[in-house]
Short mmCIF file of C-alpha atoms in Angstrom, two decimals:
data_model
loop_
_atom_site.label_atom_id
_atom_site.label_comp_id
_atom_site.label_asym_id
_atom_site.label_seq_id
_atom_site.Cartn_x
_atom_site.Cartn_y
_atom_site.Cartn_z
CA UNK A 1 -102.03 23.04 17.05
CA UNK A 2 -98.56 22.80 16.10
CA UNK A 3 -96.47 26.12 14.98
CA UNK A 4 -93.99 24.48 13.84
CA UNK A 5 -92.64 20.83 12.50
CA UNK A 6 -89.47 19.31 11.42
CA UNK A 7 -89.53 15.94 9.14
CA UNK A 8 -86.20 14.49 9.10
CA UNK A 9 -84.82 17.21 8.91
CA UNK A 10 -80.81 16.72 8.12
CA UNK A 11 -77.98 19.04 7.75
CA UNK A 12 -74.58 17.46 7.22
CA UNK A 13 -70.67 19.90 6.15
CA UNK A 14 -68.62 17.70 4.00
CA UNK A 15 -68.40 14.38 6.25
CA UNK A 16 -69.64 15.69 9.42
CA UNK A 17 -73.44 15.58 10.50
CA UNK A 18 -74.47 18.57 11.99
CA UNK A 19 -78.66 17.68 12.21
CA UNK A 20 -79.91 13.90 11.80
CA UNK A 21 -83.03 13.03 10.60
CA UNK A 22 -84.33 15.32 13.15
CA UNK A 23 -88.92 15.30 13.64
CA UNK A 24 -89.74 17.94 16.12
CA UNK A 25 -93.41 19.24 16.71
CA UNK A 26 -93.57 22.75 19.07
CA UNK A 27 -96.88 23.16 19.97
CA UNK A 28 -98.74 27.03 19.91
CA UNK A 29 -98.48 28.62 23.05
CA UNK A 30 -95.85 26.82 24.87
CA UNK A 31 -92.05 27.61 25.86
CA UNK A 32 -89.78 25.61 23.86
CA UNK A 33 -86.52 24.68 24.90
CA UNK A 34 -83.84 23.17 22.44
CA UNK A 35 -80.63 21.82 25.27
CA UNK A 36 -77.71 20.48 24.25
CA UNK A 37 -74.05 21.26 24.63
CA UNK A 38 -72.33 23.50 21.87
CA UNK A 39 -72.12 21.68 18.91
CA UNK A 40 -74.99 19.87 19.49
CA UNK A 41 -76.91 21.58 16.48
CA UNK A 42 -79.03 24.03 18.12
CA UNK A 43 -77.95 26.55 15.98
CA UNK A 44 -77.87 24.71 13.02
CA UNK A 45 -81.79 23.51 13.44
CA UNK A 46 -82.68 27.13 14.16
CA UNK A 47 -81.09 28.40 10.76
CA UNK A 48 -82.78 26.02 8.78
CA UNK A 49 -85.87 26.43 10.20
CA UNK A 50 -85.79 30.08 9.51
CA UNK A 51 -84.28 29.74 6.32
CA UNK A 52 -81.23 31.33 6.85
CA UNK A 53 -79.45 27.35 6.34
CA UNK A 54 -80.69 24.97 3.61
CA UNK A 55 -80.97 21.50 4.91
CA UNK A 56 -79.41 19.01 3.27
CA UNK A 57 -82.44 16.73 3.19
CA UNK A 58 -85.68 16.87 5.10
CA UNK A 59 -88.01 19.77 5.99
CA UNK A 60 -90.06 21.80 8.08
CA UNK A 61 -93.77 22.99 7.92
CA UNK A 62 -95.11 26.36 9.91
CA UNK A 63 -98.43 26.53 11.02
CA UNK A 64 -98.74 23.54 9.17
CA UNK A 65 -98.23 24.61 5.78
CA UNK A 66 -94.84 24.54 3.66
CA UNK A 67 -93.01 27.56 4.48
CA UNK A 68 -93.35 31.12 2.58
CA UNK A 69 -92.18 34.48 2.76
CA UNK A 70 -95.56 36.05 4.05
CA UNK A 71 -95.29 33.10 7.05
CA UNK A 72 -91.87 33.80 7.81
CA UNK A 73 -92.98 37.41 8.83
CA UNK A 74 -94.96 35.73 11.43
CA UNK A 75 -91.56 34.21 13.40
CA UNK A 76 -89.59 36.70 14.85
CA UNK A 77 -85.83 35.71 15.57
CA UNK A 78 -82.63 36.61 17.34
CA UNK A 79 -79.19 34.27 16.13
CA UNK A 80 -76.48 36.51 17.12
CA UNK A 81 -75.68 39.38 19.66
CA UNK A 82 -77.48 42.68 19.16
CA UNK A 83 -76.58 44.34 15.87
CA UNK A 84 -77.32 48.21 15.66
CA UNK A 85 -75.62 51.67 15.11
CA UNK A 86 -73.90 52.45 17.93
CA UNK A 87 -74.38 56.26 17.62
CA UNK A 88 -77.95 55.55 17.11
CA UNK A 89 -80.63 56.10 20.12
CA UNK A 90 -82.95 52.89 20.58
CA UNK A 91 -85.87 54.96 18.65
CA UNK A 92 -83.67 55.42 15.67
CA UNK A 93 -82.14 52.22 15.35
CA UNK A 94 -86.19 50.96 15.49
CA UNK A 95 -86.99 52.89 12.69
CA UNK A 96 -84.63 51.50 10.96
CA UNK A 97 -85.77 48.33 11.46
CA UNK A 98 -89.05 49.01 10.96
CA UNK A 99 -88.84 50.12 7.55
CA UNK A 100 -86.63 46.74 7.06
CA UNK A 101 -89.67 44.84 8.22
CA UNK A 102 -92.20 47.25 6.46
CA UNK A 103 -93.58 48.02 9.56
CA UNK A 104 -95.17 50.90 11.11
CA UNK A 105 -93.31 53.63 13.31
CA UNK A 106 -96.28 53.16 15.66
CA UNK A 107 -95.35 50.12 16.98
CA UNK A 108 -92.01 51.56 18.46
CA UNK A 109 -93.23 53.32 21.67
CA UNK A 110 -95.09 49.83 22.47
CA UNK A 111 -92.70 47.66 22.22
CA UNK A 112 -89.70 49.92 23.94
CA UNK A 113 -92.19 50.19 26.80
CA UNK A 114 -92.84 46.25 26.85
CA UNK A 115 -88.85 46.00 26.79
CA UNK A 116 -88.17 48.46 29.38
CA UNK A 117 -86.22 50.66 27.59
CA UNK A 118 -88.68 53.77 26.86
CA UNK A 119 -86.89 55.84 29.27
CA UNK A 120 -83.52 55.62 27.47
CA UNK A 121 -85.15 55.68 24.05
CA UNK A 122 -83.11 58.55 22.95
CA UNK A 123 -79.72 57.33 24.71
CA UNK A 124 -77.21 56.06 22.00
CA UNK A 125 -76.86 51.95 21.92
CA UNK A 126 -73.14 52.19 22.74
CA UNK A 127 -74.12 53.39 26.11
CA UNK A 128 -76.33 50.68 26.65
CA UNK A 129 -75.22 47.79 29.18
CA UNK A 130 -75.45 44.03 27.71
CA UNK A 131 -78.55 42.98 29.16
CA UNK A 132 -80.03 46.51 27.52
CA UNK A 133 -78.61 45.46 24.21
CA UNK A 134 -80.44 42.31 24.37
CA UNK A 135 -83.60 43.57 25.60
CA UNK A 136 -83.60 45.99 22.28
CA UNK A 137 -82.75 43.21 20.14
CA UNK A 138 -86.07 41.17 21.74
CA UNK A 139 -88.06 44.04 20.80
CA UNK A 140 -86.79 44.67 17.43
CA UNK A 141 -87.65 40.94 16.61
CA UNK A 142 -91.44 42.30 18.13
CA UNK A 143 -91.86 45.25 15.92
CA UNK A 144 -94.22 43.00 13.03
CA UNK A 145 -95.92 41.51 16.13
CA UNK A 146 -94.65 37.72 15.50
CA UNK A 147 -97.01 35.02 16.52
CA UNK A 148 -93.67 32.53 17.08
CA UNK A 149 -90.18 34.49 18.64
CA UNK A 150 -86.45 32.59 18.32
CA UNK A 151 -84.03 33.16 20.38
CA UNK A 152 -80.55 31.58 20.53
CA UNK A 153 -78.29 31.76 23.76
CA UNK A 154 -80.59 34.77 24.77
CA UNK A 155 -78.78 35.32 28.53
CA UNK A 156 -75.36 34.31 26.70
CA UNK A 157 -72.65 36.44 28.05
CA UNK A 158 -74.98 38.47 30.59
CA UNK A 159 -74.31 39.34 34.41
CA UNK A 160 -76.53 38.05 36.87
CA UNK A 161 -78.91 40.80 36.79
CA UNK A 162 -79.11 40.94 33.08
CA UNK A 163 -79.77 37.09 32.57
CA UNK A 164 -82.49 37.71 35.48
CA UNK A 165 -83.88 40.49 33.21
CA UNK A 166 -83.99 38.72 30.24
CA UNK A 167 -85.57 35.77 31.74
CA UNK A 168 -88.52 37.89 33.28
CA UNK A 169 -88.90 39.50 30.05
CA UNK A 170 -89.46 36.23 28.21
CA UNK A 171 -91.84 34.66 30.60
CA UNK A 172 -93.84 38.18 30.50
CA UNK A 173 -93.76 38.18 26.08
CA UNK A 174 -95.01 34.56 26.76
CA UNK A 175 -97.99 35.09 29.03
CA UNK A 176 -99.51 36.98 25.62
CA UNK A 177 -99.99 33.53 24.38
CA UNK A 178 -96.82 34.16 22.08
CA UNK A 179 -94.62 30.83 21.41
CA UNK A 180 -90.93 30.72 22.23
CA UNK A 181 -88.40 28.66 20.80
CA UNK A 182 -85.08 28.95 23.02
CA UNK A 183 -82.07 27.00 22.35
CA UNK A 184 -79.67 27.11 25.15
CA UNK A 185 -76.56 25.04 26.74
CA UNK A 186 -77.63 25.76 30.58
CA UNK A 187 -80.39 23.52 32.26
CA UNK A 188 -81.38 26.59 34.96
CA UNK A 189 -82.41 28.63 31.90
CA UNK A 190 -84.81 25.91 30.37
CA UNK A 191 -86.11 25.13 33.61
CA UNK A 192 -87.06 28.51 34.83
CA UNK A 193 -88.72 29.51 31.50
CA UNK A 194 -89.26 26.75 29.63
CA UNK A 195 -92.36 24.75 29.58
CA UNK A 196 -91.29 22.32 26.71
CA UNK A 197 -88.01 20.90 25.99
CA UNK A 198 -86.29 18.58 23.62
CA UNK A 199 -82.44 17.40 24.16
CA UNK A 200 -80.10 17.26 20.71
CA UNK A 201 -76.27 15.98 21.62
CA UNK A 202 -74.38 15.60 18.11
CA UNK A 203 -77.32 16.18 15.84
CA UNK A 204 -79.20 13.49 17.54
CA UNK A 205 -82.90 14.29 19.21
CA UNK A 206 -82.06 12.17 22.22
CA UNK A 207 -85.76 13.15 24.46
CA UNK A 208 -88.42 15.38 23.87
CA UNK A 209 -90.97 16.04 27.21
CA UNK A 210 -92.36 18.48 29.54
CA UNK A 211 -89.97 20.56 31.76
CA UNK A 212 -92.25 20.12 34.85
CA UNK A 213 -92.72 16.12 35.86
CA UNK A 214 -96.51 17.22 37.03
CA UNK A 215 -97.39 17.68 33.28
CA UNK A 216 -96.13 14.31 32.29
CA UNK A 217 -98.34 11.42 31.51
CA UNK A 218 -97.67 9.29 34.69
CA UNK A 219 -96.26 10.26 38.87
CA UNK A 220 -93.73 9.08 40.38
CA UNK A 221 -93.84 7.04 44.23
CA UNK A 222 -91.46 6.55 46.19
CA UNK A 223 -92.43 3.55 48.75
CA UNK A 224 -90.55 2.14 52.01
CA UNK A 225 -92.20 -0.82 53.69
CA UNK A 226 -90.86 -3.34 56.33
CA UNK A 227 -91.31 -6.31 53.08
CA UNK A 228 -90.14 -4.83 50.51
CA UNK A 229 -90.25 -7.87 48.47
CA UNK A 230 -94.04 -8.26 49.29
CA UNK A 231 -94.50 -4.48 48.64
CA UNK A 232 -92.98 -5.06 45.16
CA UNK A 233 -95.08 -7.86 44.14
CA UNK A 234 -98.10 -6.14 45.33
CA UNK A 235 -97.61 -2.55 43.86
CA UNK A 236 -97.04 -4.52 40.31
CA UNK A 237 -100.64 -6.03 40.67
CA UNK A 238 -101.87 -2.46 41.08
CA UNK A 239 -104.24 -0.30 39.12
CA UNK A 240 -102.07 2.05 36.85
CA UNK A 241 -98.72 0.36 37.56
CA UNK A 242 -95.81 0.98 34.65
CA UNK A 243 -92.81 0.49 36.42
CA UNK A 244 -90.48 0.86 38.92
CA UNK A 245 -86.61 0.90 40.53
CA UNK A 246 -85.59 -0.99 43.49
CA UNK A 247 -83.49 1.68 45.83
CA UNK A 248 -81.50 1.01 49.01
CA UNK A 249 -84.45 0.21 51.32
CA UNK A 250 -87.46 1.62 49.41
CA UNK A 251 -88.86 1.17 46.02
CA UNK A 252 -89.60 3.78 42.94
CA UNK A 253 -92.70 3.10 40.82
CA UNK A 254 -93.96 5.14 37.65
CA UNK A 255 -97.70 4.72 37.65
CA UNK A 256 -100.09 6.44 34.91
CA UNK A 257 -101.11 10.23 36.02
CA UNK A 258 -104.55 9.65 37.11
CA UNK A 259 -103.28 7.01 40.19
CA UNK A 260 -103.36 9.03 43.57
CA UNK A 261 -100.93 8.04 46.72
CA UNK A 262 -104.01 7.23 48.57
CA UNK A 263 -105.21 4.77 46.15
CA UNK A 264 -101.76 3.12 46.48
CA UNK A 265 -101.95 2.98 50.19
CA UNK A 266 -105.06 1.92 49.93
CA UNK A 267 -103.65 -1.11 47.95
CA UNK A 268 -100.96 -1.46 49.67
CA UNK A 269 -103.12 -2.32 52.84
CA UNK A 270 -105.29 -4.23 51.15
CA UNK A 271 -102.70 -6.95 50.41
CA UNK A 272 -101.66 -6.23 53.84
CA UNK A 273 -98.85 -4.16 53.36
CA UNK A 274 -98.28 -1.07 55.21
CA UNK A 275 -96.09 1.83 53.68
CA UNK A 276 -93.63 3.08 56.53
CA UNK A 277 -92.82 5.98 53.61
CA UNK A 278 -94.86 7.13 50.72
CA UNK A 279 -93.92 9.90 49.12
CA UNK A 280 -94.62 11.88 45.09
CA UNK A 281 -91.08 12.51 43.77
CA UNK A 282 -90.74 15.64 41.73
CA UNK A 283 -87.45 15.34 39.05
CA UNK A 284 -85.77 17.91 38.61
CA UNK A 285 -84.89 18.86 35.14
CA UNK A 286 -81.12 18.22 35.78
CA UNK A 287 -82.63 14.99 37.36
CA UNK A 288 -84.47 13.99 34.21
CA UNK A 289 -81.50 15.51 31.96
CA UNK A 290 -78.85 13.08 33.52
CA UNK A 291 -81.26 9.57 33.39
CA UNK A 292 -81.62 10.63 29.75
CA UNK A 293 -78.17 11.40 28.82
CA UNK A 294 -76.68 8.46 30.62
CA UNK A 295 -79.27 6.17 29.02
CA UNK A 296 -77.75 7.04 25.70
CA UNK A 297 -74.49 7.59 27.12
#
């Protein structure tokens, strides 16, 4: 089931597009990364689909129906640093919010302890480090118990410990079967905590995919034989074959997921051909990141 879809959706300031004609579909359940450089529109998608920005043309569905204010209370969201009263202790600043939100009082202890912050629950924000400040600002957005949480830039500005934190934290709120939309510039963040990913540059959706290769729809081979020409023409003929790049001194061929190496091999031989090197390559994100970018470079 998808959470949430875009259709086209557009968003342009005088003569300069900030969204184009964007269609994205984030399935329930799964880590969703939006990557792109600033100004890529990563901000500008997430405040239209919360309705903070009014597209220009286009739209957006959640949970498949048109959007409303009773389904908006089902996305939680954070766009900008952590807002509170700095005099205020973490409990007081959630009341607050609670009663924003309409929310009970009772859901405060919970979601300070799922933060890590119940032991300073009386200490005034302003004494609170960066990484703190976030973490309260992830559990106000939890108070109404969101099915769908947005966060923007979430280790923006953090120390190494604090993005560390905040990275844990997510992958923990996700493990509840919660989806997470995350828009971020760095590729370390969306591969250590995203599952799903699309990449905007200028308001264009350039690739959309899984982070990890292994979930993809097809493996990747890397072969070395002593006739590599022969090799070639004999992997093409292959069950499963899609296709490949000739190397230095070995070949690399895309075949669809449910081809083993062995079965390869086993080809290989049968035409006579013996693999000196046979190898599954795992991309990298960066790896996959770069092909894509310089394919639309």
């Amino acid at each position: 089931m998808n959470v949430l879809e875009t259709h086209n959706l557009h968003k342009t300031y005088g003569r300069i597009t900030a969204v184009n004609q964007l269609n994205l579909n984030v399935k329930a359940g799964t880590v969703f990364g939006l990557l792109g450089p600033n100004g890529s529109g990563k901000t500008t998608t997430l405040g239209m689909i919360l309705g903070v920005t009014t597209p220009s043309s286009g739209g957006f569905s959640w949970f498949g129906k048109t959007p409303t204010h009773h389904q908006r209370k089902k996305v939680g969201a954070i766009l900008e640093k952590p807002n509170f009263y700095p005099t205020f202790s973490a409990y007081k600043n959630l009341v607050l919010a609670c009663k924003i939100k309409e929310v009970s009082s009772d859901r405060i202890h919970p979601v300070l302890e799922q933060v890590g912050l119940l032991d300073r629950k009386d200490d005034p924000f302003k004494t609170y480090s960066l990484g703190m400040k976030q973490r309260l600002a992830i559990g106000s957005a939890m108070l109404a118990n969101p099915d769908v949480l947005i966060f923007d830039e979430p280790t923006n500005g953090l120390d190494p410990k604090g993005i560390a934190e905040i990275r844990q934290l997510i992958l923990d709120i996700a493990e509840t079967g919660k989806t997470i939309i995350l828009a971020s510039h760095l590729l370390d963040e969306v591969q250590k905590v995203c599952s799903d990913f699309a990449i905007l540059r200028k308001g264009h959706l350039l690739h959309t995919g899984k982070v990890n290769p292994e979930q993809e729809e097809y493996i990747i081979l890397e072969i070395g034989a002593e006739d590599l020409g022969s090799a070639l023409e004999s992997v093409q003929r292959a069950p499963g074959y899609i296709s490949h790049k000739i190397l230095r001194d070995k070949l690399e061929v895309t075949f669809e997921t449910h081809i083993r190496p062995a079965d390869v091999n086993r080809h290989l031989a049968e035409s006579g051909i013996y693999a000196g090197h046979l190898n599954t390559i795992k991309k990298t994100l960066e790896q996959q990141f770069m092909e894509i970018v310089t394919n639309y470079a």
